């Protein structure tokens, strides 16, 4: 199921030469946004969407938000395929689209604060921190992890699509 509806970079690039169906492979750029690799992947994405998405949707309106979300997700998925164009591992998840929402939140709500859970050894602290610090730190983690993953890109190795996160965020900043 995931191979049929997730973005498979090797198949997507093969479709440009006629080896596979271009319309079908391009449709996976969108269908992949609605698939997840497990409950924790889904819950994590929905949590970030719940925290940041409603404010961005309020600002953009329902229709524009839907288009914005789909464009961020599509661009994120395409960017990830560029990193490993020969891979036959499906890329799935809404993380790139949600990263775009976070990029928009970063621009639209720079003065907002986010409640953040901070584990300190055996203690857990909940504090409010400026959203620009929270999102900025998250983005830097994705960027550094993406750079670090370049050395490990062998074409058929799964994992986290850091470059989808980075690309989605950049599209969201510009959107």
PDB file of N, CA, C and O in Angstrom, residues 46-75:
ATOM      1  N   UNK A  46       0.042  15.379  14.013  1.00  0.00           N
ATOM      2  CA  UNK A  46      -1.219  16.022  14.385  1.00  0.00           C
ATOM      3  C   UNK A  46      -1.026  16.988  15.550  1.00  0.00           C
ATOM      4  O   UNK A  46      -1.687  18.023  15.624  1.00  0.00           O
ATOM      5  N   UNK A  47      -0.111  16.681  16.440  1.00  0.00           N
ATOM      6  CA  UNK A  47       0.172  17.569  17.559  1.00  0.00           C
ATOM      7  C   UNK A  47       0.731  18.898  17.062  1.00  0.00           C
ATOM      8  O   UNK A  47       0.266  19.968  17.435  1.00  0.00           O
ATOM      9  N   UNK A  48       1.733  18.836  16.188  1.00  0.00           N
ATOM     10  CA  UNK A  48       2.297  20.068  15.628  1.00  0.00           C
ATOM     11  C   UNK A  48       1.251  20.821  14.801  1.00  0.00           C
ATOM     12  O   UNK A  48       1.197  22.052  14.841  1.00  0.00           O
ATOM     13  N   UNK A  49       0.438  20.097  14.066  1.00  0.00           N
ATOM     14  CA  UNK A  49      -0.610  20.750  13.276  1.00  0.00           C
ATOM     15  C   UNK A  49      -1.628  21.427  14.186  1.00  0.00           C
ATOM     16  O   UNK A  49      -2.087  22.534  13.900  1.00  0.00           O
ATOM     17  N   UNK A  50      -1.963  20.793  15.289  1.00  0.00           N
ATOM     18  CA  UNK A  50      -2.913  21.368  16.236  1.00  0.00           C
ATOM     19  C   UNK A  50      -2.341  22.641  16.870  1.00  0.00           C
ATOM     20  O   UNK A  50      -3.042  23.639  17.030  1.00  0.00           O
ATOM     21  N   UNK A  51      -1.059  22.616  17.211  1.00  0.00           N
ATOM     22  CA  UNK A  51      -0.433  23.769  17.859  1.00  0.00           C
ATOM     23  C   UNK A  51      -0.328  24.961  16.906  1.00  0.00           C
ATOM     24  O   UNK A  51      -0.639  26.092  17.269  1.00  0.00           O
ATOM     25  N   UNK A  52       0.127  24.730  15.676  1.00  0.00           N
ATOM     26  CA  UNK A  52       0.432  25.827  14.761  1.00  0.00           C
ATOM     27  C   UNK A  52      -0.597  26.034  13.648  1.00  0.00           C
ATOM     28  O   UNK A  52      -0.742  27.145  13.148  1.00  0.00           O
ATOM     29  N   UNK A  53      -1.290  24.984  13.266  1.00  0.00           N
ATOM     30  CA  UNK A  53      -2.146  25.048  12.080  1.00  0.00           C
ATOM     31  C   UNK A  53      -3.383  25.908  12.198  1.00  0.00           C
ATOM     32  O   UNK A  53      -3.749  26.599  11.249  1.00  0.00           O
ATOM     33  N   UNK A  54      -4.040  25.891  13.349  1.00  0.00           N
ATOM     34  CA  UNK A  54      -5.301  26.628  13.447  1.00  0.00           C
ATOM     35  C   UNK A  54      -5.109  28.130  13.287  1.00  0.00           C
ATOM     36  O   UNK A  54      -5.918  28.811  12.663  1.00  0.00           O
ATOM     37  N   UNK A  55      -4.018  28.654  13.833  1.00  0.00           N
ATOM     38  CA  UNK A  55      -3.764  30.095  13.700  1.00  0.00           C
ATOM     39  C   UNK A  55      -3.466  30.477  12.255  1.00  0.00           C
ATOM     40  O   UNK A  55      -3.935  31.515  11.768  1.00  0.00           O
ATOM     41  N   UNK A  56      -2.676  29.653  11.586  1.00  0.00           N
ATOM     42  CA  UNK A  56      -2.355  29.934  10.177  1.00  0.00           C
ATOM     43  C   UNK A  56      -3.620  29.822   9.333  1.00  0.00           C
ATOM     44  O   UNK A  56      -3.871  30.655   8.455  1.00  0.00           O
ATOM     45  N   UNK A  57      -4.450  28.818   9.613  1.00  0.00           N
ATOM     46  CA  UNK A  57      -5.708  28.669   8.872  1.00  0.00           C
ATOM     47  C   UNK A  57      -6.632  29.862   9.115  1.00  0.00           C
ATOM     48  O   UNK A  57      -7.269  30.361   8.179  1.00  0.00           O
ATOM     49  N   UNK A  58      -6.692  30.343  10.347  1.00  0.00           N
ATOM     50  CA  UNK A  58      -7.510  31.533  10.639  1.00  0.00           C
ATOM     51  C   UNK A  58      -7.045  32.729   9.814  1.00  0.00           C
ATOM     52  O   UNK A  58      -7.860  33.508   9.318  1.00  0.00           O
ATOM     53  N   UNK A  59      -5.747  32.884   9.663  1.00  0.00           N
ATOM     54  CA  UNK A  59      -5.196  34.023   8.925  1.00  0.00           C
ATOM     55  C   UNK A  59      -5.425  33.876   7.419  1.00  0.00           C
ATOM     56  O   UNK A  59      -5.750  34.836   6.736  1.00  0.00           O
ATOM     57  N   UNK A  60      -5.252  32.662   6.892  1.00  0.00           N
ATOM     58  CA  UNK A  60      -5.360  32.457   5.444  1.00  0.00           C
ATOM     59  C   UNK A  60      -6.782  32.206   4.969  1.00  0.00           C
ATOM     60  O   UNK A  60      -7.097  32.461   3.805  1.00  0.00           O
ATOM     61  N   UNK A  61      -7.638  31.680   5.824  1.00  0.00           N
ATOM     62  CA  UNK A  61      -8.959  31.230   5.400  1.00  0.00           C
ATOM     63  C   UNK A  61      -8.883  29.760   4.996  1.00  0.00           C
ATOM     64  O   UNK A  61      -7.816  29.260   4.639  1.00  0.00           O
ATOM     65  N   UNK A  62     -10.023  29.067   5.026  1.00  0.00           N
ATOM     66  CA  UNK A  62     -10.043  27.621   4.808  1.00  0.00           C
ATOM     67  C   UNK A  62      -9.507  27.207   3.440  1.00  0.00           C
ATOM     68  O   UNK A  62      -8.656  26.321   3.343  1.00  0.00           O
ATOM     69  N   UNK A  63     -10.002  27.826   2.384  1.00  0.00           N
ATOM     70  CA  UNK A  63      -9.610  27.446   1.025  1.00  0.00           C
ATOM     71  C   UNK A  63      -8.142  27.711   0.742  1.00  0.00           C
ATOM     72  O   UNK A  63      -7.425  26.841   0.225  1.00  0.00           O
ATOM     73  N   UNK A  64      -7.687  28.902   1.074  1.00  0.00           N
ATOM     74  CA  UNK A  64      -6.275  29.248   0.844  1.00  0.00           C
ATOM     75  C   UNK A  64      -5.355  28.381   1.701  1.00  0.00           C
ATOM     76  O   UNK A  64      -4.270  28.000   1.267  1.00  0.00           O
ATOM     77  N   UNK A  65      -5.805  28.051   2.915  1.00  0.00           N
ATOM     78  CA  UNK A  65      -5.010  27.198   3.790  1.00  0.00           C
ATOM     79  C   UNK A  65      -4.852  25.803   3.182  1.00  0.00           C
ATOM     80  O   UNK A  65      -3.756  25.241   3.193  1.00  0.00           O
ATOM     81  N   UNK A  66      -5.917  25.252   2.660  1.00  0.00           N
ATOM     82  CA  UNK A  66      -5.851  23.925   2.039  1.00  0.00           C
ATOM     83  C   UNK A  66      -4.864  23.919   0.877  1.00  0.00           C
ATOM     84  O   UNK A  66      -4.009  23.030   0.781  1.00  0.00           O
ATOM     85  N   UNK A  67      -4.958  24.919   0.005  1.00  0.00           N
ATOM     86  CA  UNK A  67      -4.035  25.013  -1.126  1.00  0.00           C
ATOM     87  C   UNK A  67      -2.606  25.190  -0.618  1.00  0.00           C
ATOM     88  O   UNK A  67      -1.670  24.528  -1.099  1.00  0.00           O
ATOM     89  N   UNK A  68      -2.412  26.073   0.347  1.00  0.00           N
ATOM     90  CA  UNK A  68      -1.097  26.316   0.933  1.00  0.00           C
ATOM     91  C   UNK A  68      -0.513  25.018   1.495  1.00  0.00           C
ATOM     92  O   UNK A  68       0.645  24.676   1.240  1.00  0.00           O
ATOM     93  N   UNK A  69      -1.304  24.288   2.263  1.00  0.00           N
ATOM     94  CA  UNK A  69      -0.882  23.031   2.881  1.00  0.00           C
ATOM     95  C   UNK A  69      -0.457  22.019   1.814  1.00  0.00           C
ATOM     96  O   UNK A  69       0.605  21.390   1.918  1.00  0.00           O
ATOM     97  N   UNK A  70      -1.264  21.865   0.781  1.00  0.00           N
ATOM     98  CA  UNK A  70      -0.959  20.902  -0.279  1.00  0.00           C
ATOM     99  C   UNK A  70       0.285  21.312  -1.067  1.00  0.00           C
ATOM    100  O   UNK A  70       1.109  20.454  -1.415  1.00  0.00           O
ATOM    101  N   UNK A  71       0.446  22.600  -1.336  1.00  0.00           N
ATOM    102  CA  UNK A  71       1.634  23.066  -2.055  1.00  0.00           C
ATOM    103  C   UNK A  71       2.892  22.834  -1.209  1.00  0.00           C
ATOM    104  O   UNK A  71       3.907  22.340  -1.707  1.00  0.00           O
ATOM    105  N   UNK A  72       2.831  23.177   0.072  1.00  0.00           N
ATOM    106  CA  UNK A  72       3.989  22.941   0.956  1.00  0.00           C
ATOM    107  C   UNK A  72       4.338  21.461   0.991  1.00  0.00           C
ATOM    108  O   UNK A  72       5.516  21.085   0.883  1.00  0.00           O
ATOM    109  N   UNK A  73       3.334  20.611   1.114  1.00  0.00           N
ATOM    110  CA  UNK A  73       3.579  19.169   1.166  1.00  0.00           C
ATOM    111  C   UNK A  73       4.142  18.634  -0.132  1.00  0.00           C
ATOM    112  O   UNK A  73       5.064  17.810  -0.125  1.00  0.00           O
ATOM    113  N   UNK A  74       3.606  19.093  -1.257  1.00  0.00           N
ATOM    114  CA  UNK A  74       4.092  18.632  -2.561  1.00  0.00           C
ATOM    115  C   UNK A  74       5.535  19.069  -2.789  1.00  0.00           C
ATOM    116  O   UNK A  74       6.375  18.266  -3.217  1.00  0.00           O
ATOM    117  N   UNK A  75       5.838  20.304  -2.491  1.00  0.00           N
ATOM    118  CA  UNK A  75       7.194  20.806  -2.689  1.00  0.00           C
ATOM    119  C   UNK A  75       8.171  20.087  -1.749  1.00  0.00           C
ATOM    120  O   UNK A  75       9.307  19.786  -2.137  1.00  0.00           O
TER     121      UNK A  75
END
